mmCIF file of C-alpha atoms in Angstrom:
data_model
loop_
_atom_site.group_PDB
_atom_site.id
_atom_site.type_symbol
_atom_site.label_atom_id
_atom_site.label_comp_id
_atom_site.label_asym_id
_atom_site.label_seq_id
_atom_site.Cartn_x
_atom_site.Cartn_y
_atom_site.Cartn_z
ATOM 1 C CA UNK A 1 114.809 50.159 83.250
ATOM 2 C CA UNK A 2 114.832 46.436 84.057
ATOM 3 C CA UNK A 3 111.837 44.388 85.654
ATOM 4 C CA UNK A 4 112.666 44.587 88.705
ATOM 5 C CA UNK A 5 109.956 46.243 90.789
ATOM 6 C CA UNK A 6 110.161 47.795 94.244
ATOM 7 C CA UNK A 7 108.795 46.696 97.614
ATOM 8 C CA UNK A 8 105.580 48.611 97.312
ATOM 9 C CA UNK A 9 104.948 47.746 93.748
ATOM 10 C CA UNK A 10 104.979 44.354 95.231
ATOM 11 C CA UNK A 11 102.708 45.335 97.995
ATOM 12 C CA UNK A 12 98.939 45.171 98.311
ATOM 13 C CA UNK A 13 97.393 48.279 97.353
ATOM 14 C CA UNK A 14 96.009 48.669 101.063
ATOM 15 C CA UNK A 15 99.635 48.326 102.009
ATOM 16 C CA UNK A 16 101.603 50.510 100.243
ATOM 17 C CA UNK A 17 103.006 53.137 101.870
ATOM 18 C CA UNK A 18 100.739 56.331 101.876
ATOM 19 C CA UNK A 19 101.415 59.042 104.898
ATOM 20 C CA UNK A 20 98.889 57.572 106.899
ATOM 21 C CA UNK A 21 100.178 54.349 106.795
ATOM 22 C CA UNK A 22 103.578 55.343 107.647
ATOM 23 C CA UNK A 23 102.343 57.390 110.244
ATOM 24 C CA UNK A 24 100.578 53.924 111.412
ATOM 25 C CA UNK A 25 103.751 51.889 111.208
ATOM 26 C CA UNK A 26 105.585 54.666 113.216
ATOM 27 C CA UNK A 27 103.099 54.431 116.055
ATOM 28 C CA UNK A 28 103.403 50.495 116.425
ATOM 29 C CA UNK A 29 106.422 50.614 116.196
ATOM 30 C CA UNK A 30 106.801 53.082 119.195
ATOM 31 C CA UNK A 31 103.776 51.636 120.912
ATOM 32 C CA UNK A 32 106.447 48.021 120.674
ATOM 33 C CA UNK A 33 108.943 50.366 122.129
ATOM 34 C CA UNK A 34 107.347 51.201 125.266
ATOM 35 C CA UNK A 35 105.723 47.957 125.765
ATOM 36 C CA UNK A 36 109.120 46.570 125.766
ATOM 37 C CA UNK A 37 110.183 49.551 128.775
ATOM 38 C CA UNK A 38 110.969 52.343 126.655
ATOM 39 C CA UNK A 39 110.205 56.093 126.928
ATOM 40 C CA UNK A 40 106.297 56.534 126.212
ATOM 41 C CA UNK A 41 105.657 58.873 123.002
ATOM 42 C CA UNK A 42 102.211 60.179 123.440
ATOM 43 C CA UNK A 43 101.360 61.262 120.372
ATOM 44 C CA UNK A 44 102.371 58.120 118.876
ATOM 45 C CA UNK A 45 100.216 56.423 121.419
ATOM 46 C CA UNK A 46 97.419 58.806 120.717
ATOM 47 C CA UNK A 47 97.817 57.642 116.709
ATOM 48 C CA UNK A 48 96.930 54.462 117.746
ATOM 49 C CA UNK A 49 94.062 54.912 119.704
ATOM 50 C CA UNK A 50 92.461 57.174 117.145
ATOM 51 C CA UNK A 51 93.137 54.020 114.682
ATOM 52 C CA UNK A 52 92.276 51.115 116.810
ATOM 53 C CA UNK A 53 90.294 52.380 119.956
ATOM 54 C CA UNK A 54 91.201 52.499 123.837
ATOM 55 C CA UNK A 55 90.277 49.152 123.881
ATOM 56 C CA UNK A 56 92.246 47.760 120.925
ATOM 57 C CA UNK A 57 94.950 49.726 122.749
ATOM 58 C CA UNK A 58 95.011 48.410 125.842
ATOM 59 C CA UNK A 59 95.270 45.105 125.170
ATOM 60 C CA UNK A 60 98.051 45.696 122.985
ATOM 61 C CA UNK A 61 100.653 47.664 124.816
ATOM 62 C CA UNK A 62 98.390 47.230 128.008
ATOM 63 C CA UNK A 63 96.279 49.065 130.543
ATOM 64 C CA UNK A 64 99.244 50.570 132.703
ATOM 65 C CA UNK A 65 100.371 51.806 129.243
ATOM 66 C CA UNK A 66 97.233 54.119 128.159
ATOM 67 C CA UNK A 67 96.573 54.731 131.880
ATOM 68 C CA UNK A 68 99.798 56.247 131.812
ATOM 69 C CA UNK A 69 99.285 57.942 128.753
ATOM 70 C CA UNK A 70 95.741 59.138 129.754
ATOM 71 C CA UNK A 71 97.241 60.804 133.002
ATOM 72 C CA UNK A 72 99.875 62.253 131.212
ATOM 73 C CA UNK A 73 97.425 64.198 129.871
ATOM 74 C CA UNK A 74 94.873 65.043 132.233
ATOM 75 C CA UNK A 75 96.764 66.099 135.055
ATOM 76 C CA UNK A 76 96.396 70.129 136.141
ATOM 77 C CA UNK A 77 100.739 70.482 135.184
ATOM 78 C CA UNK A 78 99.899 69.606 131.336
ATOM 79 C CA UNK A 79 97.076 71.262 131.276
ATOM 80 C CA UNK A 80 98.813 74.455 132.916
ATOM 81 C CA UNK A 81 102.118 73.904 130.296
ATOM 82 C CA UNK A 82 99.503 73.534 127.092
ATOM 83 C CA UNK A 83 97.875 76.757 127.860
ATOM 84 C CA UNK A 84 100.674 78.677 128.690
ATOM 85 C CA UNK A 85 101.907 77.650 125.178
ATOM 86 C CA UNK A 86 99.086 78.996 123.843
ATOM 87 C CA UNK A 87 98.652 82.064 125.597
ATOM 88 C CA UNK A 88 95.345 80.840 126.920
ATOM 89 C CA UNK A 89 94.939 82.926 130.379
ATOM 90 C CA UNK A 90 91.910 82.024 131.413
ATOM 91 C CA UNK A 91 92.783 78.171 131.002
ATOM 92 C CA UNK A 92 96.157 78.454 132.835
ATOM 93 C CA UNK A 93 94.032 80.454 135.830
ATOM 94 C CA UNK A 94 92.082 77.252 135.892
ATOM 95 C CA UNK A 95 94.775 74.383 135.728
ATOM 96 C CA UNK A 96 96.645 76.367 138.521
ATOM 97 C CA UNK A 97 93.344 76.440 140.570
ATOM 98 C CA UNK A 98 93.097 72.285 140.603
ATOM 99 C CA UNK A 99 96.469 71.808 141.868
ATOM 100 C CA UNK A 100 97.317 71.748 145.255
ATOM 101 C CA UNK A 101 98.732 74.338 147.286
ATOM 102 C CA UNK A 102 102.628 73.295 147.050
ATOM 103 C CA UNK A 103 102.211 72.733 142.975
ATOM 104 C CA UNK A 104 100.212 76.151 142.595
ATOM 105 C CA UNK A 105 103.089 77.991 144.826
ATOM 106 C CA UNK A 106 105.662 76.222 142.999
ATOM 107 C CA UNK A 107 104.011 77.177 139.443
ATOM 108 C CA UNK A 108 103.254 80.657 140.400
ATOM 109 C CA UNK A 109 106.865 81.519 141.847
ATOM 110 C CA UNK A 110 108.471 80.059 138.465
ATOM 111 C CA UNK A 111 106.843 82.137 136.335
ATOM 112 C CA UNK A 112 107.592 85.166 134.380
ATOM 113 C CA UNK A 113 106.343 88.468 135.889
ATOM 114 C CA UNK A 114 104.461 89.353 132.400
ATOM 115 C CA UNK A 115 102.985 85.773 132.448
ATOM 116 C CA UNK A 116 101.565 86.020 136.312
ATOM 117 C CA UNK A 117 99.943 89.302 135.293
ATOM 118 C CA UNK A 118 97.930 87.409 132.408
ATOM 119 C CA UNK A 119 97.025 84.657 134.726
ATOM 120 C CA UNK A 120 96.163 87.422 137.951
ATOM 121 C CA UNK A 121 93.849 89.119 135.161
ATOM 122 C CA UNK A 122 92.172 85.637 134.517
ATOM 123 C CA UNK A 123 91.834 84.631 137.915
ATOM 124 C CA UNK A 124 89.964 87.974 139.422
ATOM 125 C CA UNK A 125 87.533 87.804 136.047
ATOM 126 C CA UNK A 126 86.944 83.825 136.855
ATOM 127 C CA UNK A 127 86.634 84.175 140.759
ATOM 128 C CA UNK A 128 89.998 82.584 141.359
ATOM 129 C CA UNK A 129 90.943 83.382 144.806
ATOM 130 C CA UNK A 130 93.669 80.665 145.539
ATOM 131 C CA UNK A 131 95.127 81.675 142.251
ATOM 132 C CA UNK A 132 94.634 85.275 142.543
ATOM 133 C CA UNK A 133 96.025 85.473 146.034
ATOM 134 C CA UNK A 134 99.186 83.235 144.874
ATOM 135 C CA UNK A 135 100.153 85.301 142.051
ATOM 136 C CA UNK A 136 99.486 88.328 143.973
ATOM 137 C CA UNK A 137 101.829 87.140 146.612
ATOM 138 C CA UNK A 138 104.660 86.693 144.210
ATOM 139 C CA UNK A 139 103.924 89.957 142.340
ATOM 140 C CA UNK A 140 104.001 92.083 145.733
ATOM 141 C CA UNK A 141 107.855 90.923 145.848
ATOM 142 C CA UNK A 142 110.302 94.462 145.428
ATOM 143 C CA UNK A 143 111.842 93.206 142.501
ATOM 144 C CA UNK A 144 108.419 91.343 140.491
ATOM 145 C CA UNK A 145 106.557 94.452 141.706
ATOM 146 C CA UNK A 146 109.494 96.577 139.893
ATOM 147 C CA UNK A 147 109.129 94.338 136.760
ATOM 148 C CA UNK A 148 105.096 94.365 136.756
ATOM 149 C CA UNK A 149 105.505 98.652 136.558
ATOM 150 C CA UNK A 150 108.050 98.445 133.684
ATOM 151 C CA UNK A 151 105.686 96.614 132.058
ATOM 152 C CA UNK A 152 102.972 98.361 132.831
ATOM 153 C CA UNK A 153 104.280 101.532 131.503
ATOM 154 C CA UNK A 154 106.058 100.049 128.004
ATOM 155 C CA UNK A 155 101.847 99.038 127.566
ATOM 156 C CA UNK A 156 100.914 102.280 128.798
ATOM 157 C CA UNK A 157 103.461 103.754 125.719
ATOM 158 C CA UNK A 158 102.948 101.749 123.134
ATOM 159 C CA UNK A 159 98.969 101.831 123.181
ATOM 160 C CA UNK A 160 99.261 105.530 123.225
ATOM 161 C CA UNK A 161 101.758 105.355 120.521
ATOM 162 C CA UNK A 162 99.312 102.916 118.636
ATOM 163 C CA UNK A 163 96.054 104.875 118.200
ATOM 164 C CA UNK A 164 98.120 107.576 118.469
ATOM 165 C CA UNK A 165 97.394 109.934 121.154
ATOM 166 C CA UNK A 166 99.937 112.467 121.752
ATOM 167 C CA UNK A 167 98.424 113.374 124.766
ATOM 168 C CA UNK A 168 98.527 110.196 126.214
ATOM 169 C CA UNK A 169 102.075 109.545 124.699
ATOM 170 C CA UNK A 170 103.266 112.232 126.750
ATOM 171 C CA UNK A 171 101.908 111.261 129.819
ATOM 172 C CA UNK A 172 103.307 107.484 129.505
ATOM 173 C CA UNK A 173 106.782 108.874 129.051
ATOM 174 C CA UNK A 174 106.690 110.716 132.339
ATOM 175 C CA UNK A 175 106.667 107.468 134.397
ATOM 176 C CA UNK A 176 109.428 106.660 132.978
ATOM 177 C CA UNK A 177 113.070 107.767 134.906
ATOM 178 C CA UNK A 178 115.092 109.897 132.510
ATOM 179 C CA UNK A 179 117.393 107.083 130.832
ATOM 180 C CA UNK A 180 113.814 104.988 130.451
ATOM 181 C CA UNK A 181 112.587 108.236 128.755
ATOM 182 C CA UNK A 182 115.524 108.638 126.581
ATOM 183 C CA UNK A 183 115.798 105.440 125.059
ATOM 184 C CA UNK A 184 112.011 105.263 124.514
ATOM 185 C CA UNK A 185 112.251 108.186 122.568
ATOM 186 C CA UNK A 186 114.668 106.864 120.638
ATOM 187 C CA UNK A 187 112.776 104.460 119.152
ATOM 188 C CA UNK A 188 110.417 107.138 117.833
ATOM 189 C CA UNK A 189 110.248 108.864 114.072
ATOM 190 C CA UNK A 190 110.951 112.498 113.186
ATOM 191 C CA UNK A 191 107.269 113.114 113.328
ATOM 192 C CA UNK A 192 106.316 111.178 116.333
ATOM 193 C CA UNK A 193 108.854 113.392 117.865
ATOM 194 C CA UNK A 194 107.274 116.475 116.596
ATOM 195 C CA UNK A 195 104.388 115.450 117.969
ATOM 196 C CA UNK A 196 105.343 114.113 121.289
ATOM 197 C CA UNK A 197 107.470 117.646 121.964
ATOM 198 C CA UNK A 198 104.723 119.769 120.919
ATOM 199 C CA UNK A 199 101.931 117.929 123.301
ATOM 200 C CA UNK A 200 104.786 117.764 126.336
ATOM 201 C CA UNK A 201 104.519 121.985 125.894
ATOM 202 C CA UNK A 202 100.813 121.867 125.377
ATOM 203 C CA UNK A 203 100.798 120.238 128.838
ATOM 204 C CA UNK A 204 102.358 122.999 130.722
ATOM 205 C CA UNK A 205 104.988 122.783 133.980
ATOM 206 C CA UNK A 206 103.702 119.528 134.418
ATOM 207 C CA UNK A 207 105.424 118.021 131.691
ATOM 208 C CA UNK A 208 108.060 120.491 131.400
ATOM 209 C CA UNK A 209 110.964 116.990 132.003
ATOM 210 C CA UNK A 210 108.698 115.359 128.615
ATOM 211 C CA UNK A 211 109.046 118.136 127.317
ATOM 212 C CA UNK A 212 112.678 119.248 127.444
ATOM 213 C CA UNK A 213 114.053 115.290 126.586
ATOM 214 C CA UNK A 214 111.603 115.243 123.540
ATOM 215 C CA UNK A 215 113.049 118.240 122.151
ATOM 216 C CA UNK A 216 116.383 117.262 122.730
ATOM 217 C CA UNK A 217 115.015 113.876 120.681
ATOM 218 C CA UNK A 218 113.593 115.644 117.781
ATOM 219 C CA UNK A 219 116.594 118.089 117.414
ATOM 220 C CA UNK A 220 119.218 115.061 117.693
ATOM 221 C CA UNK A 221 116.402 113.334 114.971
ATOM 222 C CA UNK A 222 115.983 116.499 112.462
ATOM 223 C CA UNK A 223 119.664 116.434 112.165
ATOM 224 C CA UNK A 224 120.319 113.141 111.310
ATOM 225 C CA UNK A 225 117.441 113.005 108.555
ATOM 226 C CA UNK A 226 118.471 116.330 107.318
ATOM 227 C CA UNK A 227 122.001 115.160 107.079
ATOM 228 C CA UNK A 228 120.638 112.111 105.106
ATOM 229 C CA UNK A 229 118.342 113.783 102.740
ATOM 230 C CA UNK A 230 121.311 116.301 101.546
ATOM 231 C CA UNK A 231 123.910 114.050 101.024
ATOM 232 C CA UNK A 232 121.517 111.472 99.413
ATOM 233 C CA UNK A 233 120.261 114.232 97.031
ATOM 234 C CA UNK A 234 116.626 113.898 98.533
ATOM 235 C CA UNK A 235 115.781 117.595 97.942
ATOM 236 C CA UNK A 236 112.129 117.144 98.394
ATOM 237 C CA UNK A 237 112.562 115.633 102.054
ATOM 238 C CA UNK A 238 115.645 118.113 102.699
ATOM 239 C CA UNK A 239 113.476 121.340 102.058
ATOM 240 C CA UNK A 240 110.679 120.211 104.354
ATOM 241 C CA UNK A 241 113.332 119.379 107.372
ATOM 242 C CA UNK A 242 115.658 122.090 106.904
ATOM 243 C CA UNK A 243 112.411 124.277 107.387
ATOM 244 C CA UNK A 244 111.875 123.378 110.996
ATOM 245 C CA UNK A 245 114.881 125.201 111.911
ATOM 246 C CA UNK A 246 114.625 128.724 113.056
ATOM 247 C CA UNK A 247 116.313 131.923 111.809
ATOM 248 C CA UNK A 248 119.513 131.747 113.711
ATOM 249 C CA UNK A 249 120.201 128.140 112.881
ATOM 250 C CA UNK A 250 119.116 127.540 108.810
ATOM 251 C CA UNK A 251 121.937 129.750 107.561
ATOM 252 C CA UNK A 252 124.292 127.137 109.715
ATOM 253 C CA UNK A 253 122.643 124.037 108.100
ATOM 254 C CA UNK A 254 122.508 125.564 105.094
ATOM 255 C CA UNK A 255 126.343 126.487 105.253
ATOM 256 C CA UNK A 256 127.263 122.485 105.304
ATOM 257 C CA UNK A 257 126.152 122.626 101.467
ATOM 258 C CA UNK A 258 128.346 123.035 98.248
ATOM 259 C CA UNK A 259 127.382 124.775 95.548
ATOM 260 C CA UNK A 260 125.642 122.590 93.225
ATOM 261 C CA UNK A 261 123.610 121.002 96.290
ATOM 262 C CA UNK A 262 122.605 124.564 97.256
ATOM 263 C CA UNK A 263 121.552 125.533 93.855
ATOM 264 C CA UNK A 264 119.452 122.144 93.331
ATOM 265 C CA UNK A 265 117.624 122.783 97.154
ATOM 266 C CA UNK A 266 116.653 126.353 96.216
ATOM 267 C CA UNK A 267 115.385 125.217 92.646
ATOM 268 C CA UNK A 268 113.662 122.743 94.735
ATOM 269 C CA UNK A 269 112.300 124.963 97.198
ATOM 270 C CA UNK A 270 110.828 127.218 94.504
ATOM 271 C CA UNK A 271 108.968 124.661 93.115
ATOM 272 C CA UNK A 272 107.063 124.415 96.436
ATOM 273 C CA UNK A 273 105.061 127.923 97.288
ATOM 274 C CA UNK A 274 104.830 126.634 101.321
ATOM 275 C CA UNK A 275 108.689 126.649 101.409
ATOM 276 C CA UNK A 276 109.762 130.201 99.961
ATOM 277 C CA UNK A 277 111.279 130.818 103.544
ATOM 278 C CA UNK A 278 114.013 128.020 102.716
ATOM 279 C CA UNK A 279 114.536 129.334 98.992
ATOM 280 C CA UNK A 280 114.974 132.981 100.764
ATOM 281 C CA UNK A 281 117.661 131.608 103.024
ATOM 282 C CA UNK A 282 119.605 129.609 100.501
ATOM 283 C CA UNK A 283 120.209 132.502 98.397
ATOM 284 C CA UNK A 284 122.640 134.740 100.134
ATOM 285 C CA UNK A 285 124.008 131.333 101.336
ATOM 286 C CA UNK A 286 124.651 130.211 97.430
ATOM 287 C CA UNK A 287 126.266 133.895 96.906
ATOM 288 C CA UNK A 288 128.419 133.264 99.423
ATOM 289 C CA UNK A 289 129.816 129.696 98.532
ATOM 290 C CA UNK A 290 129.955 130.715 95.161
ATOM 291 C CA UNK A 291 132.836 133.572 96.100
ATOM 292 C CA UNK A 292 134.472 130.682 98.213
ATOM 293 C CA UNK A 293 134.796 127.931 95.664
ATOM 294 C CA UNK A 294 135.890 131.022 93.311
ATOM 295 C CA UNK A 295 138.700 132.344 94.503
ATOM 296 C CA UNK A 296 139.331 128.772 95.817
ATOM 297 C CA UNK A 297 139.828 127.741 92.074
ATOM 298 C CA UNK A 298 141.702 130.951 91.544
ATOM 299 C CA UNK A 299 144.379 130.514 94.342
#
């Protein structure tokens, strides 16, 4: 290349243009910005005052510039908007407790409901009244108080569901209405399903709704994975679902096999001692296809 040499090879080694520099030039140039009447950047003004000091500045951009930067800030809103960001409870309880009535009503009331029962939970632990008696005000509203028990009980499920605690699974699906139950269920497993159904009957009359829409679940499940194992040639997984079904209904599943699938489940099924049952079944079934696909190829 020629001799020409760039800007900051030319420049002072104190001046060349490292990220904190930049980040320097960026803030005066901003801090220019606003001194001239343009929107105030706060974290560019903050840049500089970690650089230079408050006092450096203020008598730079001047005083009505940091003050407005400082209350920016400082005030209870901010405060109340950073912690929300952050999830931090306790601190929004606090910023909502320094405002004034009409700010704390009007913070409260724009909430989410999930939000105000964070902030309710902060307030009674922190001896919040004016904040607890705000949000409590809002959340006593039909529709919040509808939202705070939906919520409520998808916690309820999904800590039971967590641990797990069948029991306790069980239970948290009864609150639910039956198209709540239903599509909670359907975000459940094969097993989870097992489980669920089998603590439901446990339970007695009581749960006797859990129950009857878990087994509906598990049945609607076991035939989907059973239907997937089969077809994928997962004759491992197929022996140990086609099992769950009773006597009247394993000669029908097994029925929806040809004759090479049949022969590979029973070969499968005698190579596990636990699941002779399904390799007893499959036999007359195999017989019987056989004589089908026979005289099929004969006619």
């Amino acid at each position: 290349m020629s001799g020409a040499r760039t800007h900051d090879e030319d420049a002072a080694p104190a001046e060349r243009a490292t990220p904190a520099v930049t980040g320097l030039r960026e803030a005066v140039d901003a801090a220019v910005a606003v001194g001239r009447g343009a929107k105030l950047v706060p974290s560019h003004v903050l840049a500089l005052q970690r650089a230079w000091g408050n006092r450096a500045v203020a008598n730079t951009l001047g005083r009505g510039v940091l003050a407005r930067q400082e209350a920016a800030v400082d005030t209870p809103e901010t405060a109340y908007a950073d912690a929300v960001a952050h999830s931090t409870w306790d601190a929004a309880a606090r910023a909502l407790a320094a405002m004034d009535d009409a700010g704390r009503r009007q913070h409260v009331a724009s909430a989410p409901t999930s939000q105000l029962m964070s902030i309710a939970a902060a307030a009674e632990a922190a001896n919040l009244p004016a904040v607890r008696n705000a949000v409590a005000t809002v959340l006593t509203q039909p529709a919040r108080a509808a939202e705070a028990a939906q919520i409520n009980h998808d916690k309820a499920f999904a800590d039971a569901l967590a641990i797990p605690n069948w029991d306790q699974v069980a239970q948290a699906l009864s609150a639910y209405d039956d198209a709540g139950m239903d599509a909670k269920l359907a975000t459940m497993h094969l097993e989870q399903l097992n489980e669920t159904s089998a603590a439901a009957g446990r339970a007695g009359a009581g749960m006797q709704r859990v129950r009857e829409h878990a087994e509906t679940a598990r049945v609607r499940k076991l035939g989907q994975e059973w239907d997937s194992a089969y077809q994928h040639g997962n004759w491992e997984r197929a022996v140990t679902l086609v099992q769950s079904y009773n006597d009247a209904d394993l000669p029908g599943r097994l029925g929806a096999l040809n004759y090479d699938q049949l022969v590979a489940l029973k070969a499968q099924a005698g190579r596990m001692p636990s699941y002779a049952r399904v390799a007893g079944f499959a036999e007359p079934v195999r017989v019987s296809t056989l004589g089908r696909e026979y005289e099929a190829a004969v006619n």
